[in-house]
mmCIF file of C-alpha atoms (C1' of nucleotides) in Angstrom:
data_model
loop_
_atom_site.group_PDB
_atom_site.id
_atom_site.type_symbol
_atom_site.label_atom_id
_atom_site.label_comp_id
_atom_site.label_asym_id
_atom_site.label_seq_id
_atom_site.Cartn_x
_atom_site.Cartn_y
_atom_site.Cartn_z
ATOM 1 C CA MET A 6 0.000 0.000 0.000
ATOM 2 C CA SER A 7 2.706 2.462 0.973
ATOM 3 C CA ASN A 8 3.829 4.254 -2.141
ATOM 4 C CA GLU A 9 7.492 4.479 -2.933
ATOM 5 C CA THR A 10 6.992 7.708 -4.913
ATOM 6 C CA PRO A 11 6.691 10.548 -2.442
ATOM 7 C CA LEU A 12 3.986 13.109 -3.087
ATOM 8 C CA ASP A 13 4.976 16.190 -5.027
ATOM 9 C CA ALA A 14 3.440 19.627 -4.707
ATOM 10 C CA ILE A 15 0.644 18.947 -7.189
ATOM 11 C CA ASP A 16 -0.312 15.702 -5.465
ATOM 12 C CA ARG A 17 -0.613 17.605 -2.219
ATOM 13 C CA GLU A 18 -2.803 20.193 -3.860
ATOM 14 C CA ILE A 19 -5.034 17.491 -5.272
ATOM 15 C CA ILE A 20 -5.365 15.975 -1.823
ATOM 16 C CA PHE A 21 -6.086 19.374 -0.341
ATOM 17 C CA HIS A 22 -8.933 20.059 -2.751
ATOM 18 C CA LEU A 23 -10.456 16.586 -2.599
ATOM 19 C CA ARG A 24 -10.428 16.739 1.165
ATOM 20 C CA GLN A 25 -12.589 19.817 1.003
ATOM 21 C CA ASP A 26 -14.881 18.591 -1.753
ATOM 22 C CA GLY A 27 -14.749 14.907 -2.600
ATOM 23 C CA ARG A 28 -17.182 15.343 -5.478
ATOM 24 C CA LEU A 29 -15.121 17.843 -7.432
ATOM 25 C CA THR A 30 -15.236 16.964 -11.092
ATOM 26 C CA ASN A 31 -11.940 16.052 -12.587
ATOM 27 C CA VAL A 32 -11.970 19.045 -14.943
ATOM 28 C CA GLU A 33 -12.588 21.475 -12.071
ATOM 29 C CA LEU A 34 -9.887 19.815 -9.991
ATOM 30 C CA ALA A 35 -7.472 19.980 -12.922
ATOM 31 C CA LYS A 36 -8.183 23.688 -13.358
ATOM 32 C CA ARG A 37 -7.453 24.359 -9.686
ATOM 33 C CA VAL A 38 -4.136 22.538 -9.648
ATOM 34 C CA GLY A 39 -3.041 23.940 -12.999
ATOM 35 C CA LEU A 40 -3.248 20.846 -15.163
ATOM 36 C CA THR A 41 -5.502 19.648 -17.922
ATOM 37 C CA ALA A 42 -7.929 16.867 -17.154
ATOM 38 C CA PRO A 43 -6.145 13.692 -18.296
ATOM 39 C CA PRO A 44 -2.879 14.038 -16.343
ATOM 40 C CA CYS A 45 -4.880 15.161 -13.339
ATOM 41 C CA LEU A 46 -7.057 12.070 -13.541
ATOM 42 C CA ARG A 47 -3.981 9.863 -13.807
ATOM 43 C CA ARG A 48 -2.644 11.374 -10.603
ATOM 44 C CA VAL A 49 -5.918 10.885 -8.782
ATOM 45 C CA LYS A 50 -6.070 7.258 -9.893
ATOM 46 C CA ARG A 51 -2.530 6.702 -8.759
ATOM 47 C CA LEU A 52 -3.317 8.212 -5.369
ATOM 48 C CA GLU A 53 -6.349 5.982 -5.071
ATOM 49 C CA GLU A 54 -4.481 2.851 -6.068
ATOM 50 C CA SER A 55 -1.574 3.526 -3.744
ATOM 51 C CA GLY A 56 -4.009 3.968 -0.863
ATOM 52 C CA VAL A 57 -3.220 7.619 -0.222
ATOM 53 C CA ILE A 58 -6.832 8.376 -1.072
ATOM 54 C CA ALA A 59 -8.577 5.645 0.878
ATOM 55 C CA GLY A 60 -12.086 6.504 -0.280
ATOM 56 C CA TYR A 61 -14.788 9.149 -0.431
ATOM 57 C CA ARG A 62 -17.489 9.785 2.137
ATOM 58 C CA ALA A 63 -20.560 11.950 2.397
ATOM 59 C CA VAL A 64 -20.508 13.925 5.639
ATOM 60 C CA ILE A 65 -23.834 13.464 7.396
ATOM 61 C CA ASP A 66 -25.293 15.784 10.017
ATOM 62 C CA PRO A 67 -25.357 13.558 13.138
ATOM 63 C CA GLU A 68 -28.464 15.335 14.400
ATOM 64 C CA ALA A 69 -30.428 14.306 11.319
ATOM 65 C CA VAL A 70 -29.763 10.615 11.783
ATOM 66 C CA GLY A 71 -30.366 10.505 15.520
ATOM 67 C CA ARG A 72 -26.727 10.751 16.571
ATOM 68 C CA GLY A 73 -26.599 14.244 17.972
ATOM 69 C CA LEU A 74 -24.912 13.401 21.292
ATOM 70 C CA GLU A 75 -21.305 12.242 21.460
ATOM 71 C CA VAL A 76 -19.831 10.972 24.700
ATOM 72 C CA LEU A 77 -16.184 10.084 25.341
ATOM 73 C CA ILE A 78 -15.675 7.211 27.760
ATOM 74 C CA ASP A 79 -12.564 6.106 29.628
ATOM 75 C CA VAL A 80 -12.722 2.430 30.487
ATOM 76 C CA GLU A 81 -10.764 0.440 33.045
ATOM 77 C CA ILE A 82 -11.092 -3.307 32.954
ATOM 78 C CA TYR A 83 -10.159 -6.221 35.139
ATOM 79 C CA ALA A 84 -6.885 -7.701 33.952
ATOM 80 C CA GLN A 85 -7.799 -11.129 32.698
ATOM 81 C CA ASP A 86 -6.819 -13.813 30.227
ATOM 82 C CA ARG A 87 -6.478 -13.245 26.522
ATOM 83 C CA LYS A 88 -9.892 -14.657 25.790
ATOM 84 C CA SER A 89 -11.633 -12.119 28.019
ATOM 85 C CA PHE A 90 -9.832 -9.248 26.298
ATOM 86 C CA GLU A 91 -10.806 -10.506 22.900
ATOM 87 C CA GLU A 92 -14.380 -11.047 23.936
ATOM 88 C CA PHE A 93 -14.649 -7.589 25.460
ATOM 89 C CA GLU A 94 -13.188 -6.012 22.352
ATOM 90 C CA SER A 95 -15.405 -7.805 19.881
ATOM 91 C CA ILE A 96 -18.562 -7.134 21.882
ATOM 92 C CA VAL A 97 -17.875 -3.427 22.268
ATOM 93 C CA ALA A 98 -16.776 -3.014 18.648
ATOM 94 C CA ALA A 99 -20.071 -4.542 17.542
ATOM 95 C CA PHE A 100 -22.230 -1.965 19.343
ATOM 96 C CA GLU A 101 -23.556 0.364 16.678
ATOM 97 C CA GLU A 102 -23.437 3.306 19.098
ATOM 98 C CA VAL A 103 -19.652 2.924 19.338
ATOM 99 C CA VAL A 104 -17.964 5.032 16.653
ATOM 100 C CA GLU A 105 -14.409 4.894 17.980
ATOM 101 C CA PHE A 106 -12.694 2.302 20.122
ATOM 102 C CA ARG A 107 -9.016 2.209 21.082
ATOM 103 C CA ARG A 108 -6.856 0.221 23.414
ATOM 104 C CA MET A 109 -4.505 2.624 25.164
ATOM 105 C CA TYR A 110 -1.110 2.542 26.774
ATOM 106 C CA GLY A 111 -1.231 3.248 30.494
ATOM 107 C CA ARG A 112 -4.535 4.510 31.761
ATOM 108 C CA PRO A 113 -7.332 4.268 30.760
ATOM 109 C CA ASP A 114 -7.209 0.761 29.320
ATOM 110 C CA TYR A 115 -9.677 1.646 26.579
ATOM 111 C CA PHE A 116 -11.049 4.809 25.064
ATOM 112 C CA ILE A 117 -14.537 4.711 23.552
ATOM 113 C CA ARG A 118 -16.471 7.333 21.636
ATOM 114 C CA VAL A 119 -20.220 6.832 21.503
ATOM 115 C CA ALA A 120 -22.785 8.624 19.325
ATOM 116 C CA VAL A 121 -26.431 8.484 20.387
ATOM 117 C CA ALA A 122 -29.619 10.491 19.952
ATOM 118 C CA ASP A 123 -29.862 12.067 23.398
ATOM 119 C CA HIS A 124 -29.169 11.592 27.096
ATOM 120 C CA ALA A 125 -31.905 9.003 27.509
ATOM 121 C CA ALA A 126 -30.357 6.926 24.738
ATOM 122 C CA TYR A 127 -26.970 7.245 26.367
ATOM 123 C CA GLU A 128 -28.325 6.112 29.707
ATOM 124 C CA ALA A 129 -29.885 3.118 27.989
ATOM 125 C CA PHE A 130 -26.609 2.291 26.267
ATOM 126 C CA LEU A 131 -24.550 2.611 29.419
ATOM 127 C CA THR A 132 -26.913 0.663 31.622
ATOM 128 C CA GLY A 133 -28.123 -1.911 29.160
ATOM 129 C CA ARG A 134 -24.962 -2.595 27.225
ATOM 130 C CA LEU A 135 -21.620 -1.344 28.413
ATOM 131 C CA SER A 136 -21.674 -1.424 32.191
ATOM 132 C CA GLY A 137 -23.044 -4.947 32.310
ATOM 133 C CA LEU A 138 -19.980 -6.471 30.656
ATOM 134 C CA PRO A 139 -18.035 -8.625 33.125
ATOM 135 C CA ALA A 140 -14.656 -7.210 32.086
ATOM 136 C CA VAL A 141 -15.636 -3.640 32.971
ATOM 137 C CA ARG A 142 -14.172 -2.342 36.214
ATOM 138 C CA ARG A 143 -14.819 1.373 35.887
ATOM 139 C CA LEU A 144 -16.378 3.729 33.355
ATOM 140 C CA GLU A 145 -15.909 7.463 33.211
ATOM 141 C CA SER A 146 -18.149 9.388 30.815
ATOM 142 C CA HIS A 147 -16.988 12.759 29.524
ATOM 143 C CA LEU A 148 -19.443 15.222 28.045
ATOM 144 C CA THR A 149 -18.524 17.992 25.646
ATOM 145 C CA MET A 150 -19.461 21.519 26.661
ATOM 146 C CA LYS A 151 -18.301 23.069 23.392
ATOM 147 C CA THR A 152 -16.625 21.690 20.290
ATOM 148 C CA ILE A 153 -13.995 24.218 19.299
ATOM 149 C CA LYS A 154 -12.467 22.333 16.372
ATOM 150 C CA THR A 155 -12.982 19.060 14.551
ATOM 151 C CA SER A 156 -11.068 17.332 11.751
ATOM 152 C CA PRO A 157 -8.450 19.020 9.559
ATOM 153 C CA MET B 2 -31.232 24.064 8.301
ATOM 154 C CA SER B 3 -33.198 21.508 10.243
ATOM 155 C CA ASN B 4 -35.614 19.889 7.881
ATOM 156 C CA GLU B 5 -39.226 19.605 8.865
ATOM 157 C CA THR B 6 -39.729 16.557 6.620
ATOM 158 C CA PRO B 7 -38.411 13.546 8.452
ATOM 159 C CA LEU B 8 -36.299 11.101 6.469
ATOM 160 C CA ASP B 9 -38.122 8.167 4.934
ATOM 161 C CA ALA B 10 -36.669 4.731 4.249
ATOM 162 C CA ILE B 11 -35.271 5.680 0.835
ATOM 163 C CA ASP B 12 -33.573 8.799 2.220
ATOM 164 C CA ARG B 13 -31.891 6.646 4.823
ATOM 165 C CA GLU B 14 -30.716 4.234 2.173
ATOM 166 C CA ILE B 15 -29.308 7.091 0.119
ATOM 167 C CA ILE B 16 -27.428 8.342 3.172
ATOM 168 C CA PHE B 17 -26.171 4.847 3.888
ATOM 169 C CA HIS B 18 -24.733 4.402 0.406
ATOM 170 C CA LEU B 19 -23.240 7.898 0.131
ATOM 171 C CA ARG B 20 -21.568 7.452 3.487
ATOM 172 C CA GLN B 21 -19.778 4.435 2.116
ATOM 173 C CA ASP B 22 -18.950 5.913 -1.258
ATOM 174 C CA GLY B 23 -19.377 9.630 -1.677
ATOM 175 C CA ARG B 24 -18.527 9.471 -5.366
ATOM 176 C CA LEU B 25 -21.271 7.066 -6.348
ATOM 177 C CA THR B 26 -22.778 8.223 -9.608
ATOM 178 C CA ASN B 27 -26.379 9.227 -9.349
ATOM 179 C CA VAL B 28 -27.507 6.451 -11.699
ATOM 180 C CA GLU B 29 -25.705 3.808 -9.654
ATOM 181 C CA LEU B 30 -27.123 5.230 -6.443
ATOM 182 C CA ALA B 31 -30.595 5.267 -7.980
ATOM 183 C CA LYS B 32 -30.231 1.638 -8.975
ATOM 184 C CA ARG B 33 -29.248 0.629 -5.446
ATOM 185 C CA VAL B 34 -32.144 2.378 -3.766
ATOM 186 C CA GLY B 35 -34.660 1.214 -6.366
ATOM 187 C CA LEU B 36 -35.381 4.472 -8.152
ATOM 188 C CA THR B 37 -34.514 5.972 -11.502
ATOM 189 C CA ALA B 38 -31.999 8.775 -11.689
ATOM 190 C CA PRO B 39 -34.131 11.938 -11.654
ATOM 191 C CA PRO B 40 -36.158 11.347 -8.460
ATOM 192 C CA CYS B 41 -33.020 10.044 -6.808
ATOM 193 C CA LEU B 42 -31.127 13.195 -7.698
ATOM 194 C CA ARG B 43 -33.970 15.339 -6.376
ATOM 195 C CA ARG B 44 -33.754 13.549 -3.038
ATOM 196 C CA VAL B 45 -29.994 13.979 -2.874
ATOM 197 C CA LYS B 46 -30.317 17.689 -3.632
ATOM 198 C CA ARG B 47 -32.972 18.044 -0.985
ATOM 199 C CA LEU B 48 -30.751 16.309 1.563
ATOM 200 C CA GLU B 49 -27.864 18.595 0.643
ATOM 201 C CA GLU B 50 -29.958 21.735 0.858
ATOM 202 C CA SER B 51 -31.493 20.792 4.191
ATOM 203 C CA GLY B 52 -28.020 20.198 5.584
ATOM 204 C CA VAL B 53 -28.473 16.491 6.233
ATOM 205 C CA ILE B 54 -25.648 15.892 3.777
ATOM 206 C CA ALA B 55 -23.144 18.487 4.922
ATOM 207 C CA GLY B 56 -20.553 17.782 2.234
ATOM 208 C CA TYR B 57 -18.268 15.232 0.648
ATOM 209 C CA ARG B 58 -14.706 14.444 1.653
ATOM 210 C CA ALA B 59 -11.892 12.327 0.325
ATOM 211 C CA VAL B 60 -10.508 10.091 3.066
ATOM 212 C CA ILE B 61 -6.720 10.462 3.145
ATOM 213 C CA ASP B 62 -4.289 7.961 4.639
ATOM 214 C CA PRO B 63 -2.729 9.924 7.528
ATOM 215 C CA GLU B 64 0.566 8.101 7.074
ATOM 216 C CA ALA B 65 0.912 9.405 3.531
ATOM 217 C CA VAL B 66 0.636 13.054 4.535
ATOM 218 C CA GLY B 67 2.893 12.855 7.571
ATOM 219 C CA ARG B 68 0.159 12.467 10.147
ATOM 220 C CA GLY B 69 0.590 8.872 11.169
ATOM 221 C CA LEU B 70 0.669 9.390 14.931
ATOM 222 C CA GLU B 71 -2.442 10.488 16.820
ATOM 223 C CA VAL B 72 -2.229 11.456 20.473
ATOM 224 C CA LEU B 73 -5.157 12.223 22.767
ATOM 225 C CA ILE B 74 -4.451 14.874 25.374
ATOM 226 C CA ASP B 75 -6.334 15.761 28.536
ATOM 227 C CA VAL B 76 -5.739 19.363 29.539
ATOM 228 C CA GLU B 77 -6.261 21.100 32.846
ATOM 229 C CA ILE B 78 -5.930 24.843 32.911
ATOM 230 C CA TYR B 79 -5.688 27.554 35.516
ATOM 231 C CA ALA B 80 -9.114 29.063 36.068
ATOM 232 C CA GLN B 81 -8.781 32.594 34.821
ATOM 233 C CA ASP B 82 -10.729 35.445 33.330
ATOM 234 C CA ARG B 83 -12.750 35.176 30.152
ATOM 235 C CA LYS B 84 -10.022 36.731 28.076
ATOM 236 C CA SER B 85 -7.515 34.034 29.033
ATOM 237 C CA PHE B 86 -9.960 31.294 28.093
ATOM 238 C CA GLU B 87 -10.627 32.832 24.730
ATOM 239 C CA GLU B 88 -6.969 33.359 24.061
ATOM 240 C CA PHE B 89 -6.099 29.796 25.004
ATOM 241 C CA GLU B 90 -8.856 28.448 22.800
ATOM 242 C CA SER B 91 -7.974 30.482 19.754
ATOM 243 C CA ILE B 92 -4.266 29.703 20.019
ATOM 244 C CA VAL B 93 -4.785 25.959 20.369
ATOM 245 C CA ALA B 94 -7.418 25.828 17.641
ATOM 246 C CA ALA B 95 -4.966 27.505 15.270
ATOM 247 C CA PHE B 96 -2.276 24.828 15.664
ATOM 248 C CA GLU B 97 -2.364 22.753 12.517
ATOM 249 C CA GLU B 98 -1.429 19.613 14.475
ATOM 250 C CA VAL B 99 -4.675 19.908 16.459
ATOM 251 C CA VAL B 100 -7.451 18.004 14.674
ATOM 252 C CA GLU B 101 -10.002 17.959 17.493
ATOM 253 C CA PHE B 102 -10.503 20.327 20.372
ATOM 254 C CA ARG B 103 -13.314 20.272 22.922
ATOM 255 C CA ARG B 104 -14.133 22.022 26.120
ATOM 256 C CA MET B 105 -15.481 19.434 28.551
ATOM 257 C CA TYR B 106 -17.760 19.323 31.548
ATOM 258 C CA GLY B 107 -15.962 18.293 34.727
ATOM 259 C CA ARG B 108 -12.448 17.015 34.239
ATOM 260 C CA PRO B 109 -10.436 17.398 32.091
ATOM 261 C CA ASP B 110 -11.133 21.012 31.147
ATOM 262 C CA TYR B 111 -10.209 20.403 27.535
ATOM 263 C CA PHE B 112 -9.738 17.401 25.300
ATOM 264 C CA ILE B 113 -7.322 17.688 22.373
ATOM 265 C CA ARG B 114 -6.542 15.258 19.579
ATOM 266 C CA VAL B 115 -3.274 15.855 17.795
ATOM 267 C CA ALA B 116 -2.024 14.289 14.543
ATOM 268 C CA VAL B 117 1.712 14.413 13.830
ATOM 269 C CA ALA B 118 4.302 12.494 11.816
ATOM 270 C CA ASP B 119 6.068 10.650 14.642
ATOM 271 C CA HIS B 120 7.159 10.820 18.252
ATOM 272 C CA ALA B 121 9.826 13.405 17.587
ATOM 273 C CA ALA B 122 7.242 15.668 16.006
ATOM 274 C CA TYR B 123 4.961 15.168 18.977
ATOM 275 C CA GLU B 124 7.725 16.043 21.400
ATOM 276 C CA ALA B 125 8.379 19.196 19.409
ATOM 277 C CA PHE B 126 4.695 20.101 19.449
ATOM 278 C CA LEU B 127 4.315 19.485 23.170
ATOM 279 C CA THR B 128 7.459 21.304 24.201
ATOM 280 C CA GLY B 129 7.458 24.081 21.660
ATOM 281 C CA ARG B 130 3.770 24.874 21.463
ATOM 282 C CA LEU B 131 1.323 23.455 23.934
ATOM 283 C CA SER B 132 3.097 23.232 27.266
ATOM 284 C CA GLY B 133 4.435 26.746 27.016
ATOM 285 C CA LEU B 134 0.992 28.351 27.084
ATOM 286 C CA PRO B 135 0.439 30.258 30.336
ATOM 287 C CA ALA B 136 -3.066 28.881 30.850
ATOM 288 C CA VAL B 137 -1.877 25.263 30.889
ATOM 289 C CA ARG B 138 -1.731 23.688 34.323
ATOM 290 C CA ARG B 139 -1.343 20.025 33.442
ATOM 291 C CA LEU B 140 -1.188 17.912 30.298
ATOM 292 C CA GLU B 141 -1.743 14.184 30.072
ATOM 293 C CA SER B 142 -0.890 12.498 26.771
ATOM 294 C CA HIS B 143 -2.581 9.227 25.885
ATOM 295 C CA LEU B 144 -1.122 6.940 23.249
ATOM 296 C CA THR B 145 -3.098 4.359 21.314
ATOM 297 C CA MET B 146 -1.861 0.774 21.496
ATOM 298 C CA LYS B 147 -4.414 -0.511 19.000
ATOM 299 C CA THR B 148 -7.291 1.074 17.126
ATOM 300 C CA ILE B 149 -10.146 -1.406 17.235
ATOM 301 C CA LYS B 150 -12.803 0.669 15.509
ATOM 302 C CA THR B 151 -13.122 4.104 13.934
ATOM 303 C CA SER B 152 -16.092 6.004 12.506
ATOM 304 C CA PRO B 153 -19.419 4.397 11.614
ATOM 305 C "C1'" DG C 3 -1.120 17.365 -23.260
ATOM 306 C "C1'" DG C 4 -4.950 16.637 -26.725
ATOM 307 C "C1'" DT C 5 -9.030 13.971 -28.839
ATOM 308 C "C1'" DG C 6 -13.391 11.587 -29.140
ATOM 309 C "C1'" DA C 7 -16.649 7.885 -28.079
ATOM 310 C "C1'" DA C 8 -19.250 6.399 -24.152
ATOM 311 C "C1'" DA C 9 -21.300 7.430 -19.792
ATOM 312 C "C1'" DG C 10 -23.430 10.450 -16.611
ATOM 313 C "C1'" DC C 11 -25.908 14.665 -15.263
ATOM 314 C "C1'" DT C 12 -30.010 17.116 -14.981
ATOM 315 C "C1'" DA C 13 -33.962 20.139 -16.852
ATOM 316 C "C1'" DG C 14 -38.519 19.856 -18.644
ATOM 317 C "C1'" DC C 15 -42.530 17.321 -19.196
ATOM 318 C "C1'" DC C 16 -45.882 13.529 -18.416
ATOM 319 C "C1'" DG C 17 -48.579 10.061 -15.696
ATOM 320 C "C1'" DG C 18 -50.294 7.723 -11.341
ATOM 321 C "C1'" DC C 19 -51.428 8.012 -6.512
ATOM 322 C "C1'" DG D 11 -50.197 18.436 -5.429
ATOM 323 C "C1'" DC D 12 -46.636 15.214 -4.686
ATOM 324 C "C1'" DC D 13 -43.529 11.835 -6.315
ATOM 325 C "C1'" DG D 14 -41.534 8.784 -9.664
ATOM 326 C "C1'" DG D 15 -40.257 8.000 -14.677
ATOM 327 C "C1'" DC D 16 -39.035 9.377 -19.529
ATOM 328 C "C1'" DT D 17 -36.592 12.008 -23.030
ATOM 329 C "C1'" DA D 18 -32.938 14.879 -24.593
ATOM 330 C "C1'" DG D 19 -29.149 18.140 -24.695
ATOM 331 C "C1'" DC D 20 -25.068 19.273 -22.290
ATOM 332 C "C1'" DT D 21 -20.924 17.907 -19.499
ATOM 333 C "C1'" DT D 22 -17.539 14.694 -17.897
ATOM 334 C "C1'" DT D 23 -14.835 10.731 -18.096
ATOM 335 C "C1'" DC D 24 -11.083 8.044 -19.734
ATOM 336 C "C1'" DA D 25 -8.724 4.999 -23.243
ATOM 337 C "C1'" DC D 26 -5.883 6.065 -26.977
ATOM 338 C "C1'" DC D 27 -2.730 8.870 -29.472
#
DNA sequence: GGTGAAAGCTAGCCGGC
DNA sequence: GCCGGCTAGCTTTCACC
């Protein structure tokens, strides 16, 4: 996947523009980076094939799909055998409310980001799903007061 | 922005497919949701105009653009006057390494996600930029051992 | 970097619920 | 009136030079 050819200035410009608008037409993109369409398309294809451009996504308003509330959770677990770890990880990863899930160095053991409709839905998730897992020792939920910046 | 018309089943399917591939052609999308192109396009336009679809982004491999290392940082600050808060927030938000920045309820005061090339770059960021800010009382960096799940 | 055939986009109009 | 489907002209894509 990792490309041997490092990105030149034009590649970086292409990435910059496609990050802002993934549906740019190739001709418009070419105009912005100072190329004509065919060489521009070849570069884009190369970036896609080398994995630099991993895909394209529509950005959806979380509110509109019932995911307006994000909660960050620090998790401590009981140190157990390998099987318990694996079970805990696969169960949590399968929860649709979980949008990010990392095992951390030091403390906490795991970091989870959950997206739900509202506080009632979060309470239901915490009580009905997460806190009942045998591996869970301690959960600490962190609520956002204000999002100052997200994504590049 | 908030649409009065709630999303029906087809709208949800359109969102589902465009979340997976934001460059789907309209005819292909129409085929998948069981419509012909024109009504499908009208729905997409409506979703865009109502803000449900907020935009389209290319997904870039962080490694390829020198952003392979993500660190999560808990920040505690000295409680100060409004001006200090605002200054701290605008300075941190302006750092290009900072990709997520939230003010939290309770502790920590702020949550920062940073994306840098490697550990040396992180050390430089921490020493040269973040820890020197007068408002900063305590920083706690959290490193990921394993990413088990990201995004929907 | 340019060219041209094939594919896709999208406006206008029509028909069924 | 609302929503889907059809036609048709314009734009974009992309293999070939």
